[in-house]
Amino acid sequence: MDFRTGYLAVPALALLVLLASGCRQKGKPAEGKAAAQVEAPVKKTHGRQQKERTADVDTARYNALCDSLAAGDTTGRWPVRTAPYPNKGALLPYHRIVAYYGNMYSKRMGVLGEYPPDTLWQKLNAEIRKWEAADPSTPVIPAIHYIAASAQGSPGRDKMYRMRMPAKQIDSALAIAAMGDAIVFLDIQVGHSTVQKEVPVLEEYLKLPNVHLALDPEFAMHGGVLPGKKIGTMDAKEINWCAEYLQNLVKENGLPPKVLIVHRFTEGMVTGASKIRPLPEVQIVMDMDGWGGPALKKNTYRQCIFKAPVQFAGFKLFYKNDLREKPYRMLTPEEVLGLCPKPIYIQYQ
C-alpha cells in the first residue's frame, strides 16, 4: 500500500469522464487566466536573448521575497543563494501556489477523486481564502495537481507496475483547472519505469504554458521491489534530467519558466539532493508530503527540507491522514507559515 494513502488500484471498466463537453482538445491550452497569468509565450530565446530575459527580472525584489521566505534563518541555508535568477514570467516567489491533489479514478488518493468539480472548487477556494488571510502580501495561484502516471500493485501489460492515465482523463483535469483559472501539475509515479521514459509521454501537455511537472520518488522502485512494499528513491541525476528536459521545452517553445515539484518525506527518498540544480527556466520545489500529527510533520520538514535546501519549499496537508494522530487536527496556514523556510507551495490531499 501507499505509505500515505494507498496507490491507485486497477480502475473499473467504466471510465469516469468529467466535464466531457468542456474538455479541451489535446494540444490546445485550457482557457482563462491560468494560461494568461503566467506571461504569454514569447519567441524562442537563445544566447543573448536568454540573458536579456533573466536581466529583466527585478533582482532586488526577487532577493527581498526570498529573504522573507527564509524567515530569519541564521544558519546560512536559506535563502538558497546558489540558485539562479529565473527568467521573466516566473511564478515563484511572487505567488504562493495552493493545490488540490489526486486522481479521478480513486477516492483514496486525494480530493480530486472525491468530489464533483463544483464542490471541489468551493472547497479549494475556501482554502485559498485562508492562505490569503494568513499572508496578504503573497498572491495565491490555485492549482490542480493530477496524478498522470500512478504506481500499481500489478505489473500491467508492459510489466512496469505503473498506469499511465488516458488523455481523456488528463484533459478532464485541465478542464477542471480552467473552471478556476488554475495552473496544472502532472504528477509521475514511475514504478519500475524511469523518468526518462515517462516524462516525454506528457510532452504535448508540458508545452502548454500553464502545465507543470511533479515527481514522486516514493514510487520509484529498484531491484524488482513492488510499489508500496518499501519507500522508493530517486537520485539528483534523474531530477536534473527532468529539469533539463523542461528547460529545453521552455527554450524551444518560448514558454515562461516551469515549476518542478519533488515529493520528499524521508532523507532516503532523494539521494544527492545537494546536487539538484535549479535553472533559469525551471524552478524546483521540494515538497514535504509526509502525514501525521503537527509535531511529526514539523520534524520531518526540518530534516528533509530545512536541512537539505534546493530552491523553494512545499508542504502537504492531509484532510484524513493528518487526523490519525494526536492532537487529531491539521496544521493551520498560520502554523505552516511559521516554519523555516516558509513554504511557497501548499498541497491538499
Short mmCIF file of C-alpha atoms in Angstrom, two decimals:
data_model
loop_
_atom_site.label_atom_id
_atom_site.label_comp_id
_atom_site.label_asym_id
_atom_site.label_seq_id
_atom_site.Cartn_x
_atom_site.Cartn_y
_atom_site.Cartn_z
CA MET A 1 0.00 0.00 0.00
CA ASP A 2 0.92 3.67 -0.35
CA PHE A 3 2.68 4.69 2.87
CA ARG A 4 0.47 7.80 2.85
CA THR A 5 -2.85 6.98 1.15
CA GLY A 6 -2.82 3.80 -0.93
CA TYR A 7 -1.67 3.72 -4.55
CA LEU A 8 -4.19 3.57 -7.35
CA ALA A 9 -5.77 0.17 -7.81
CA VAL A 10 -6.60 -1.11 -11.30
CA PRO A 11 -9.58 1.06 -12.36
CA ALA A 12 -13.09 -0.11 -13.08
CA LEU A 13 -14.06 -0.75 -16.67
CA ALA A 14 -16.32 2.28 -16.73
CA LEU A 15 -14.22 5.34 -17.49
CA LEU A 16 -15.04 8.39 -15.38
CA VAL A 17 -15.01 11.37 -17.70
CA LEU A 18 -15.56 14.74 -16.06
CA LEU A 19 -16.73 17.78 -17.94
CA ALA A 20 -16.75 15.89 -21.22
CA SER A 21 -18.39 18.73 -23.06
CA GLY A 22 -15.89 21.26 -21.72
CA CYS A 23 -12.67 19.32 -22.17
CA ARG A 24 -10.09 20.89 -24.41
CA GLN A 25 -8.76 19.02 -27.40
CA LYS A 26 -5.26 17.68 -26.95
CA GLY A 27 -2.66 20.24 -27.85
CA LYS A 28 -4.88 23.26 -27.10
CA PRO A 29 -4.42 25.13 -23.81
CA ALA A 30 -7.21 25.50 -21.28
CA GLU A 31 -8.87 28.89 -21.45
CA GLY A 32 -8.95 31.51 -18.71
CA LYS A 33 -6.39 33.32 -16.59
CA ALA A 34 -4.44 30.12 -15.88
CA ALA A 35 -2.88 30.26 -19.32
CA ALA A 36 -2.52 34.03 -19.17
CA GLN A 37 -1.49 34.73 -15.58
CA VAL A 38 1.97 33.45 -16.37
CA GLU A 39 3.45 35.55 -19.14
CA ALA A 40 2.24 34.98 -22.66
CA PRO A 41 4.54 32.80 -24.77
CA VAL A 42 7.35 34.66 -26.47
CA LYS A 43 9.61 33.84 -29.35
CA LYS A 44 12.41 31.35 -28.86
CA THR A 45 15.16 32.76 -26.67
CA HIS A 46 18.74 31.68 -27.14
CA GLY A 47 22.11 33.20 -26.31
CA ARG A 48 21.90 36.96 -25.82
CA GLN A 49 18.08 36.97 -25.77
CA GLN A 50 18.09 34.40 -22.95
CA LYS A 51 20.36 36.62 -20.88
CA GLU A 52 18.10 39.59 -21.54
CA ARG A 53 15.07 37.71 -20.20
CA THR A 54 16.89 36.97 -16.93
CA ALA A 55 18.17 40.54 -16.78
CA ASP A 56 14.57 41.78 -16.99
CA VAL A 57 13.90 40.28 -13.55
CA ASP A 58 13.91 42.79 -10.69
CA THR A 59 16.67 41.08 -8.72
CA ALA A 60 16.27 43.36 -5.69
CA ARG A 61 12.60 42.41 -5.37
CA TYR A 62 13.35 38.75 -6.01
CA ASN A 63 16.01 38.73 -3.29
CA ALA A 64 13.72 40.51 -0.84
CA LEU A 65 10.95 37.96 -1.39
CA CYS A 66 13.37 35.06 -0.95
CA ASP A 67 14.71 36.67 2.22
CA SER A 68 11.15 36.87 3.53
CA LEU A 69 10.59 33.17 2.84
CA ALA A 70 13.81 32.38 4.73
CA ALA A 71 12.02 33.59 7.87
CA GLY A 72 15.17 34.95 9.52
CA ASP A 73 17.21 31.76 9.16
CA THR A 74 20.63 32.29 10.72
CA THR A 75 22.27 29.05 9.57
CA GLY A 76 23.04 30.32 6.08
CA ARG A 77 20.97 27.59 4.41
CA TRP A 78 18.05 29.84 3.43
CA PRO A 79 17.53 31.55 1.10
CA VAL A 80 19.41 29.44 -1.46
CA ARG A 81 21.81 31.96 -2.96
CA THR A 82 23.32 29.45 -5.39
CA ALA A 83 20.06 29.08 -7.34
CA PRO A 84 19.99 31.22 -10.50
CA TYR A 85 17.61 34.11 -11.01
CA PRO A 86 14.58 32.95 -13.02
CA ASN A 87 13.63 34.08 -16.47
CA LYS A 88 10.90 36.67 -16.80
CA GLY A 89 7.42 35.28 -16.14
CA ALA A 90 8.39 33.00 -13.22
CA LEU A 91 5.67 32.19 -10.72
CA LEU A 92 7.92 31.92 -7.65
CA PRO A 93 8.47 33.59 -5.21
CA TYR A 94 5.96 36.16 -6.41
CA HIS A 95 2.97 33.90 -5.71
CA ARG A 96 2.03 31.09 -3.37
CA ILE A 97 0.56 28.04 -5.12
CA VAL A 98 -2.26 26.19 -3.33
CA ALA A 99 -3.10 22.87 -4.98
CA TYR A 100 -5.66 20.09 -4.76
CA TYR A 101 -4.14 16.65 -5.41
CA GLY A 102 -5.47 13.32 -6.59
CA ASN A 103 -6.75 11.16 -9.42
CA MET A 104 -10.29 10.85 -10.74
CA TYR A 105 -10.17 7.05 -10.66
CA SER A 106 -9.75 6.83 -6.89
CA LYS A 107 -11.28 8.40 -3.79
CA ARG A 108 -8.32 7.16 -1.73
CA MET A 109 -5.68 9.24 -3.47
CA GLY A 110 -6.98 12.72 -2.78
CA VAL A 111 -9.75 15.25 -3.11
CA LEU A 112 -9.72 15.28 -6.92
CA GLY A 113 -11.35 11.86 -6.89
CA GLU A 114 -13.74 12.54 -4.03
CA TYR A 115 -15.88 15.46 -5.16
CA PRO A 116 -17.62 16.73 -8.29
CA PRO A 117 -15.93 19.77 -9.85
CA ASP A 118 -18.29 22.41 -8.43
CA THR A 119 -17.86 21.10 -4.87
CA LEU A 120 -14.12 20.76 -5.43
CA TRP A 121 -13.81 24.42 -6.33
CA GLN A 122 -15.93 25.54 -3.39
CA LYS A 123 -13.55 23.71 -1.06
CA LEU A 124 -10.36 24.85 -2.78
CA ASN A 125 -11.50 28.48 -2.88
CA ALA A 126 -12.25 28.29 0.83
CA GLU A 127 -8.68 27.11 1.50
CA ILE A 128 -7.26 29.82 -0.74
CA ARG A 129 -9.07 32.50 1.26
CA LYS A 130 -7.44 31.17 4.42
CA TRP A 131 -3.96 31.47 2.88
CA GLU A 132 -4.69 34.95 1.58
CA ALA A 133 -5.77 35.98 5.07
CA ALA A 134 -2.72 34.38 6.68
CA ASP A 135 -0.31 36.11 4.26
CA PRO A 136 -1.95 39.05 2.45
CA SER A 137 1.40 40.04 0.91
CA THR A 138 1.61 36.94 -1.31
CA PRO A 139 -0.98 36.44 -4.07
CA VAL A 140 -2.29 32.87 -4.31
CA ILE A 141 -2.48 30.87 -7.53
CA PRO A 142 -4.80 27.82 -7.44
CA ALA A 143 -3.57 24.55 -8.89
CA ILE A 144 -4.89 21.13 -9.85
CA HIS A 145 -2.22 18.53 -9.08
CA TYR A 146 -3.16 15.44 -11.06
CA ILE A 147 -1.51 12.02 -10.86
CA ALA A 148 -0.89 11.31 -14.54
CA ALA A 149 1.10 8.10 -14.01
CA SER A 150 0.23 6.00 -10.97
CA ALA A 151 2.22 3.19 -9.40
CA GLN A 152 0.38 -0.14 -9.37
CA GLY A 153 0.46 -3.37 -7.41
CA SER A 154 0.04 -5.33 -10.65
CA PRO A 155 2.59 -5.35 -13.48
CA GLY A 156 0.38 -4.26 -16.36
CA ARG A 157 0.96 -5.22 -19.97
CA ASP A 158 4.49 -3.84 -20.07
CA LYS A 159 5.38 -5.07 -16.56
CA MET A 160 6.28 -1.55 -15.40
CA TYR A 161 3.97 -1.55 -12.34
CA ARG A 162 2.55 1.83 -13.26
CA MET A 163 -0.54 3.01 -15.10
CA ARG A 164 -0.49 5.97 -17.46
CA MET A 165 -3.70 7.94 -17.39
CA PRO A 166 -5.51 8.22 -20.74
CA ALA A 167 -5.51 11.60 -22.49
CA LYS A 168 -9.26 11.91 -21.83
CA GLN A 169 -8.63 11.89 -18.08
CA ILE A 170 -5.77 14.40 -18.26
CA ASP A 171 -7.97 16.62 -20.43
CA SER A 172 -10.62 16.44 -17.70
CA ALA A 173 -8.06 17.61 -15.13
CA LEU A 174 -7.19 20.58 -17.37
CA ALA A 175 -10.88 21.35 -17.84
CA ILE A 176 -11.41 21.36 -14.07
CA ALA A 177 -8.41 23.68 -13.71
CA ALA A 178 -9.89 26.04 -16.30
CA MET A 179 -13.03 26.38 -14.16
CA GLY A 180 -10.99 28.19 -11.52
CA ASP A 181 -8.28 29.79 -13.66
CA ALA A 182 -5.77 27.35 -12.17
CA ILE A 183 -2.43 26.00 -13.26
CA VAL A 184 -1.90 22.24 -13.54
CA PHE A 185 0.74 19.86 -12.22
CA LEU A 186 1.08 16.44 -13.82
CA ASP A 187 2.49 14.03 -11.25
CA ILE A 188 4.53 10.94 -12.16
CA GLN A 189 4.95 7.75 -10.11
CA VAL A 190 7.32 5.69 -12.25
CA GLY A 191 7.01 2.27 -10.57
CA HIS A 192 9.51 0.06 -12.43
CA SER A 193 9.78 2.54 -15.29
CA THR A 194 12.03 5.63 -15.38
CA VAL A 195 11.55 9.37 -15.62
CA GLN A 196 13.34 9.24 -18.97
CA LYS A 197 10.52 7.04 -20.30
CA GLU A 198 7.57 8.66 -18.55
CA VAL A 199 8.15 12.41 -18.87
CA PRO A 200 8.27 12.52 -22.70
CA VAL A 201 4.84 10.84 -22.80
CA LEU A 202 3.44 14.09 -21.37
CA GLU A 203 5.38 16.43 -23.65
CA GLU A 204 2.39 17.85 -25.53
CA TYR A 205 0.83 18.85 -22.22
CA LEU A 206 4.09 20.22 -20.83
CA LYS A 207 4.33 22.51 -23.85
CA LEU A 208 1.31 24.38 -22.52
CA PRO A 209 2.28 27.48 -20.51
CA ASN A 210 0.03 26.59 -17.55
CA VAL A 211 1.12 22.94 -17.16
CA HIS A 212 3.98 21.97 -14.84
CA LEU A 213 5.57 18.71 -13.62
CA ALA A 214 5.88 16.75 -10.36
CA LEU A 215 7.93 13.66 -9.43
CA ASP A 216 7.14 11.24 -6.62
CA PRO A 217 10.29 9.33 -5.56
CA GLU A 218 8.25 7.24 -3.11
CA PHE A 219 7.18 5.09 -6.05
CA ALA A 220 10.47 4.97 -7.97
CA MET A 221 11.26 1.32 -7.31
CA HIS A 222 14.54 -0.51 -7.84
CA GLY A 223 15.77 -4.09 -7.75
CA GLY A 224 12.39 -5.57 -8.58
CA VAL A 225 10.72 -4.32 -5.38
CA LEU A 226 6.99 -3.77 -5.85
CA PRO A 227 5.44 -0.33 -5.27
CA GLY A 228 4.19 0.03 -1.72
CA LYS A 229 6.44 -2.68 -0.28
CA LYS A 230 9.02 -0.09 0.68
CA ILE A 231 9.64 3.61 0.12
CA GLY A 232 11.26 4.23 -3.25
CA THR A 233 14.11 6.56 -4.09
CA MET A 234 15.21 8.95 -6.83
CA ASP A 235 18.65 10.43 -7.41
CA ALA A 236 19.61 14.00 -8.18
CA LYS A 237 20.75 12.85 -11.64
CA GLU A 238 17.18 11.86 -12.55
CA ILE A 239 15.74 15.07 -11.17
CA ASN A 240 18.32 17.14 -13.05
CA TRP A 241 17.48 15.21 -16.21
CA CYS A 242 13.83 16.28 -15.79
CA ALA A 243 14.84 19.88 -15.17
CA GLU A 244 16.95 19.91 -18.32
CA TYR A 245 14.13 18.32 -20.30
CA LEU A 246 11.76 21.06 -19.15
CA GLN A 247 14.43 23.67 -19.84
CA ASN A 248 14.59 22.56 -23.47
CA LEU A 249 10.80 22.72 -23.80
CA VAL A 250 10.80 26.24 -22.39
CA LYS A 251 13.52 27.39 -24.79
CA GLU A 252 12.13 25.68 -27.86
CA ASN A 253 8.57 26.87 -27.32
CA GLY A 254 9.12 30.34 -25.86
CA LEU A 255 7.45 29.45 -22.55
CA PRO A 256 7.63 31.08 -19.13
CA PRO A 257 9.59 29.09 -16.53
CA LYS A 258 8.23 25.73 -15.41
CA VAL A 259 7.83 24.62 -11.80
CA LEU A 260 9.12 21.14 -10.92
CA ILE A 261 7.78 19.63 -7.68
CA VAL A 262 9.73 16.81 -5.99
CA HIS A 263 7.98 14.99 -3.13
CA ARG A 264 10.01 14.01 -0.09
CA PHE A 265 9.26 12.80 3.42
CA THR A 266 12.37 10.72 4.19
CA GLU A 267 16.02 11.53 3.61
CA GLY A 268 16.48 8.37 1.53
CA MET A 269 13.71 9.27 -0.93
CA VAL A 270 16.04 11.72 -2.66
CA THR A 271 19.74 10.92 -2.91
CA GLY A 272 22.33 13.57 -3.71
CA ALA A 273 19.87 16.38 -3.03
CA SER A 274 22.69 18.91 -2.78
CA LYS A 275 23.44 18.25 -6.45
CA ILE A 276 19.96 19.16 -7.69
CA ARG A 277 20.32 22.17 -9.96
CA PRO A 278 17.52 24.72 -10.47
CA LEU A 279 17.68 26.55 -13.79
CA PRO A 280 16.55 29.98 -15.03
CA GLU A 281 13.83 28.10 -16.92
CA VAL A 282 12.91 25.62 -14.16
CA GLN A 283 12.07 26.44 -10.54
CA ILE A 284 12.35 23.48 -8.16
CA VAL A 285 10.18 22.93 -5.09
CA MET A 286 10.98 20.21 -2.57
CA ASP A 287 7.59 19.28 -1.14
CA MET A 288 7.34 17.70 2.32
CA ASP A 289 4.45 15.30 1.78
CA GLY A 290 4.53 13.11 4.89
CA TRP A 291 1.41 12.76 7.02
CA GLY A 292 0.94 12.71 10.78
CA GLY A 293 0.44 14.95 13.78
CA PRO A 294 1.77 18.52 13.86
CA ALA A 295 4.95 17.67 15.77
CA LEU A 296 5.88 14.83 13.43
CA LYS A 297 5.24 16.90 10.32
CA LYS A 298 7.32 19.78 11.62
CA ASN A 299 10.20 17.46 12.43
CA THR A 300 10.03 15.81 9.00
CA TYR A 301 10.04 19.24 7.40
CA ARG A 302 13.14 20.21 9.34
CA GLN A 303 15.01 17.02 8.43
CA CYS A 304 14.03 16.75 4.76
CA ILE A 305 13.53 20.37 3.69
CA PHE A 306 15.24 22.81 6.04
CA LYS A 307 18.46 20.80 6.30
CA ALA A 308 18.59 20.00 2.57
CA PRO A 309 17.97 23.28 0.72
CA VAL A 310 17.47 23.16 -3.05
CA GLN A 311 15.48 26.27 -4.03
CA PHE A 312 11.89 26.54 -2.74
CA ALA A 313 9.88 24.60 -0.17
CA GLY A 314 6.45 22.96 -0.25
CA PHE A 315 4.19 21.44 2.39
CA LYS A 316 1.40 18.89 2.12
CA LEU A 317 -1.73 18.76 4.26
CA PHE A 318 -3.93 15.65 4.52
CA TYR A 319 -7.64 16.00 5.22
CA LYS A 320 -7.77 12.47 6.63
CA ASN A 321 -4.32 11.09 7.44
CA ASP A 322 -3.18 14.12 9.45
CA LEU A 323 -6.11 13.45 11.81
CA ARG A 324 -4.96 9.93 12.69
CA GLU A 325 -2.57 11.06 15.42
CA LYS A 326 -2.94 13.35 18.42
CA PRO A 327 -3.98 16.14 18.61
CA TYR A 328 -6.11 14.93 15.65
CA ARG A 329 -6.01 18.11 13.62
CA MET A 330 -4.36 19.65 10.59
CA LEU A 331 -1.85 22.44 10.86
CA THR A 332 -3.33 25.88 10.15
CA PRO A 333 -1.94 28.19 7.45
CA GLU A 334 -0.55 30.43 10.20
CA GLU A 335 1.31 27.47 11.73
CA VAL A 336 2.70 26.35 8.37
CA LEU A 337 3.88 29.89 7.66
CA GLY A 338 5.76 29.75 10.96
CA LEU A 339 8.10 27.13 9.51
CA CYS A 340 11.59 27.93 8.27
CA PRO A 341 11.64 28.33 5.35
CA LYS A 342 8.07 29.39 4.66
CA PRO A 343 6.53 27.00 2.13
CA ILE A 344 5.60 28.64 -1.16
CA TYR A 345 3.74 25.59 -2.49
CA ILE A 346 0.86 24.08 -0.49
CA GLN A 347 -0.82 20.84 -1.42
CA TYR A 348 -4.04 19.34 -0.03
CA GLN A 349 -4.86 15.66 -0.31
#
